[in-house]
Short mmCIF file of C-alpha atoms in Angstrom, two decimals:
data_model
loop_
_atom_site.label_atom_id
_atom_site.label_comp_id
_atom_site.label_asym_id
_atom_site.label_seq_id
_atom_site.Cartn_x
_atom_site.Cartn_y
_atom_site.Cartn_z
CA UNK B 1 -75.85 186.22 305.24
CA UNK B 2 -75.97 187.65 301.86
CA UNK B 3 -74.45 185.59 299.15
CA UNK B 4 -72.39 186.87 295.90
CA UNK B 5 -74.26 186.87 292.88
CA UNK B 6 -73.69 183.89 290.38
CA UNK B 7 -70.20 184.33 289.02
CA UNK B 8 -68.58 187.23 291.36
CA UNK B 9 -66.17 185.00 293.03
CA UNK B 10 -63.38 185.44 290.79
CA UNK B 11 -65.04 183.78 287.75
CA UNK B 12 -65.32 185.40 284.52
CA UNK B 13 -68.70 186.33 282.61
CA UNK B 14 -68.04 185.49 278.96
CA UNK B 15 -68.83 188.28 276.56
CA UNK B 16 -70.90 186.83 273.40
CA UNK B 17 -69.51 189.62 271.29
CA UNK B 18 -65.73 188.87 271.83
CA UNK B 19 -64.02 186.58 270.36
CA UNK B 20 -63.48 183.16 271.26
CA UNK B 21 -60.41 181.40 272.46
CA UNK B 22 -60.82 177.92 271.41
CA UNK B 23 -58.20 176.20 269.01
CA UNK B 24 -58.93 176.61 265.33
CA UNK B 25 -58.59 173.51 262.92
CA UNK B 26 -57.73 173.84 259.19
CA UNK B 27 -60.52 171.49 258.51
CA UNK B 28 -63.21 174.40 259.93
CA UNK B 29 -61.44 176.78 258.31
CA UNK B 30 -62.01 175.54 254.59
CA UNK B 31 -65.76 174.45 255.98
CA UNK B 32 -66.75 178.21 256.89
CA UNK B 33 -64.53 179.50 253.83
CA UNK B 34 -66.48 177.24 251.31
CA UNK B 35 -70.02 178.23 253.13
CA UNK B 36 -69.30 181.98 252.26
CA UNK B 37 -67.86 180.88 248.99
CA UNK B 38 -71.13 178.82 248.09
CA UNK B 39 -73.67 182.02 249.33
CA UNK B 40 -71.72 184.71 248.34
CA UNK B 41 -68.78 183.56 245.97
CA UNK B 42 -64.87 183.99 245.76
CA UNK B 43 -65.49 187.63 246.01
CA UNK B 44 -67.16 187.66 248.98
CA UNK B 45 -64.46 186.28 251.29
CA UNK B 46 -62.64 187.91 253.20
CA UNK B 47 -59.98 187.14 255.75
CA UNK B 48 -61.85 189.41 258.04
CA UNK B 49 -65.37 188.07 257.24
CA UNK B 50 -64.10 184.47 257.63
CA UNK B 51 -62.96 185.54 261.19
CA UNK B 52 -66.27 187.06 261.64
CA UNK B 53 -67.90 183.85 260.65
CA UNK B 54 -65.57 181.70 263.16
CA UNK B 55 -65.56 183.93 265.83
CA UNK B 56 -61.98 184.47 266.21
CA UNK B 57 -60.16 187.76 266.01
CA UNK B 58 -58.35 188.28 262.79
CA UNK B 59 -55.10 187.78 264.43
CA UNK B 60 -56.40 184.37 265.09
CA UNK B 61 -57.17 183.12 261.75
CA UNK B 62 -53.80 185.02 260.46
CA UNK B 63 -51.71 182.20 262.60
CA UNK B 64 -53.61 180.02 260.58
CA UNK B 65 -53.84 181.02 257.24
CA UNK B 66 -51.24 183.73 256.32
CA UNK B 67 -53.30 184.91 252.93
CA UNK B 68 -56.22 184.87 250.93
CA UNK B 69 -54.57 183.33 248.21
CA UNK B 70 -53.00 180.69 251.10
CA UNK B 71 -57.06 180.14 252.38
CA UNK B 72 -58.30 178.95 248.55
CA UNK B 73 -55.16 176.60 247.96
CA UNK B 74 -56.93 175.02 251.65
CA UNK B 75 -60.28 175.30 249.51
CA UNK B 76 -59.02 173.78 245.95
CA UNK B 77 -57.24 170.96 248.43
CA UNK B 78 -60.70 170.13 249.75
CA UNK B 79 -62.96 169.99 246.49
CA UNK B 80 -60.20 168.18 244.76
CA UNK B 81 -60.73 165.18 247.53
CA UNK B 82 -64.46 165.47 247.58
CA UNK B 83 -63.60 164.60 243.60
CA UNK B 84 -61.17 162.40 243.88
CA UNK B 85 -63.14 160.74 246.85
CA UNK B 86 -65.72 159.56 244.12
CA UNK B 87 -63.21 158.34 241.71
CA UNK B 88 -63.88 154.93 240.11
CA UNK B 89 -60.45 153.30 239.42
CA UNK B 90 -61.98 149.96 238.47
CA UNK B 91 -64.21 151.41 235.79
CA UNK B 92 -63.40 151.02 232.33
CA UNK B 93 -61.30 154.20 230.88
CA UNK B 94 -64.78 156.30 229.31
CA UNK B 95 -67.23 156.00 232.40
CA UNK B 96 -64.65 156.49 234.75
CA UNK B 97 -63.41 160.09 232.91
CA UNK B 98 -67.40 160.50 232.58
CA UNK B 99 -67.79 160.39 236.09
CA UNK B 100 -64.82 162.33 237.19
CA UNK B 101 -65.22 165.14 234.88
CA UNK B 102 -69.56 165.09 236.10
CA UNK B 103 -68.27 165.53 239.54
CA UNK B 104 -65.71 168.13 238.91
CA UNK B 105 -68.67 170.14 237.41
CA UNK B 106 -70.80 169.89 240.37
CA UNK B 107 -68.11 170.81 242.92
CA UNK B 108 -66.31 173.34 241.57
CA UNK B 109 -69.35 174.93 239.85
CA UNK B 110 -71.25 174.96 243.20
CA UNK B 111 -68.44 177.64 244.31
CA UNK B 112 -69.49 180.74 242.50
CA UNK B 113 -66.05 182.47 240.87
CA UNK B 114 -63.77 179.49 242.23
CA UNK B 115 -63.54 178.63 238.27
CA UNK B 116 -61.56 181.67 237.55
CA UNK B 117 -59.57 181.35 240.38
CA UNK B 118 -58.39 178.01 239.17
CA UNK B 119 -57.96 178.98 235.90
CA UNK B 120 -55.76 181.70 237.27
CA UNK B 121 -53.76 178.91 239.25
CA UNK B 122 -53.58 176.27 236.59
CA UNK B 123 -50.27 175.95 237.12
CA UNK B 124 -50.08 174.93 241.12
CA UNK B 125 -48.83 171.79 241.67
CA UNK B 126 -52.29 170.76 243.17
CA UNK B 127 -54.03 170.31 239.94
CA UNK B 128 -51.40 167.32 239.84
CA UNK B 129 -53.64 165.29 242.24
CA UNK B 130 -56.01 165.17 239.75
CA UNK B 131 -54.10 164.57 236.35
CA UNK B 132 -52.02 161.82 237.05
CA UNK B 133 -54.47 159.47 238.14
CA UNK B 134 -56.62 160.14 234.86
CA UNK B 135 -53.25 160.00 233.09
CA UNK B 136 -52.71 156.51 234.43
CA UNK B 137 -55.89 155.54 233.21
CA UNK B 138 -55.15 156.37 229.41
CA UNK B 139 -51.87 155.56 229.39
CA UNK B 140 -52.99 151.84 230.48
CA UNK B 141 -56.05 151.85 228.07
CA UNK B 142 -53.83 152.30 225.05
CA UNK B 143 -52.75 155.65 224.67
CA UNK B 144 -49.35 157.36 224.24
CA UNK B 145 -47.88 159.22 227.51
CA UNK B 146 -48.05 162.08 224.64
CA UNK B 147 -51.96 160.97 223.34
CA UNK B 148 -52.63 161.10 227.04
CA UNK B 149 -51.73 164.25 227.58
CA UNK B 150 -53.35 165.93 224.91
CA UNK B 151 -56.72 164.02 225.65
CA UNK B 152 -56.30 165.80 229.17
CA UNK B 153 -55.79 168.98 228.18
CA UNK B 154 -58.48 168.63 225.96
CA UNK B 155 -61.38 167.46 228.40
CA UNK B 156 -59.87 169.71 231.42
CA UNK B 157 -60.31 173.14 228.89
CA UNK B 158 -63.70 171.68 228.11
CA UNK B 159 -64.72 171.57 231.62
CA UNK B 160 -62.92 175.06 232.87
CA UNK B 161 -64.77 176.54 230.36
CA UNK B 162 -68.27 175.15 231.34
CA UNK B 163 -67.71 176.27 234.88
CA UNK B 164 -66.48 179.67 233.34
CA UNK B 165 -69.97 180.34 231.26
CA UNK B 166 -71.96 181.66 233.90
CA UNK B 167 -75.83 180.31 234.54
CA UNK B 168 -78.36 181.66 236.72
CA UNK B 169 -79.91 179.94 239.13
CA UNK B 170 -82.72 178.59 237.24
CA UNK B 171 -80.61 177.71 234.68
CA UNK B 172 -78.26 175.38 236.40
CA UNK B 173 -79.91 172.30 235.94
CA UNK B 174 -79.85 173.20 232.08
CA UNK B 175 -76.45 173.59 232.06
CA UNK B 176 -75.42 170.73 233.86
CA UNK B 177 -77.38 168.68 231.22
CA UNK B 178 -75.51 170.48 228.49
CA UNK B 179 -72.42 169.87 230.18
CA UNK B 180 -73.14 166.07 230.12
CA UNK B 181 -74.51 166.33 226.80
CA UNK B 182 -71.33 168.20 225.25
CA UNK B 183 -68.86 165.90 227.51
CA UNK B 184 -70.03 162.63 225.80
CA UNK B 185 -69.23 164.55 222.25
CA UNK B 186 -66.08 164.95 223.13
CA UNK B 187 -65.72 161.21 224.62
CA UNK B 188 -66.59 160.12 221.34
CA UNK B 189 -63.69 162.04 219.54
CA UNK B 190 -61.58 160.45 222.33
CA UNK B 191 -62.89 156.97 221.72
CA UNK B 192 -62.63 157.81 217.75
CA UNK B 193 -59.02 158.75 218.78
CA UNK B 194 -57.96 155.36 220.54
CA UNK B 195 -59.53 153.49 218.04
CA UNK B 196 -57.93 154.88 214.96
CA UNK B 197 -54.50 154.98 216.93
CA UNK B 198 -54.55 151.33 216.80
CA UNK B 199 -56.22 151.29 213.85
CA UNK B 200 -53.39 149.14 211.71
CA UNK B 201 -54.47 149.81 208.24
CA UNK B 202 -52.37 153.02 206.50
#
């Protein structure tokens, strides 16, 4: 007796080209986003390529992630942790905002035109995550909640305007060590800062 084929009783061949059915979680949704980010920048993602990427229709990732604008707040969440992840709250006040602002550098800078897009967003609430904690730190070093604040804003426009200078590929390395080089410069003014605020002579 002749027997059906492999899969002709009533079961389903799976086309590779359509789109797959499986569940999507937010946490492989940022991981594709930030692999097209890091190969082809902010630019180069697209709702439509990041459904590409996951193999979901675009419907799909829509349920998901209603905008592009929606998919980088996911993004900024991520690197932020990866940041705050390597935090050193037991470190004394200088190498711990050393260390921070290092690792901001490498994150965010690994994400070609994510810089500008945070710049853009300076505002968001998000950025919060990583200001208070540094806040905390200076305010319990000696500073004013106003001294603080400025030091802050200071360090933060230093940084978002390294990752803004752009650097070739060969040059990273370069800049990085600038970075460093520049950030412990402006440490010092900070450190000059503390010390002459409680500095008692007139």
């Amino acid at each position: 007796m002749d027997r059906d084929p492999p899969g002709a009783r009533g079961a389903r061949t799976v086309d590779p080209r359509a789109p797959r059915q499986s569940v999507l979680r937010e946490a492989e949704i940022v991981a594709t986003a930030l692999s097209i980010i890091e190969r082809d920048g902010v630019e180069g993602l697209t709702m439509r390529r990041l459904s590409q990427s996951l193999g979901v229709s675009l419907g799909a990732t829509y349920k998901h992630v209603a905008t592009k604008d929606d998919l980088l707040r996911l993004v900024t969440a991520e690197l932020y942790t990866r940041v705050l992840d390597a935090d050193t709250p037991d470190a004394d006040w200088r190498p711990r905002l050393r260390s921070f602002l290092l690792r901001m550098h490498e994150v965010v800078g690994s994400c070609r035109g994510l810089a500008a897009h945070l710049a853009a967003h300076a505002d968001d609430p998000i950025t919060a995550r990583l200001y208070h904690p540094l806040h905390a730190a200076l305010t319990q070093t000696g500073f004013t909640p106003d001294g603080a604040d400025r030091v802050l804003r200071v360090l933060f426009f230093y940084t978002s305007g390294a990752l803004l200078t752009p650097a070739s590929e060969p040059a990273r390395e370069r800049a990085a060590a600038d970075f460093a080089a520049g950030l412990d410069m402006v440490l010092d003014g900070v450190a000059h800062a503390l010390a002459a605020e409680h500095d008692p002579t007139p």
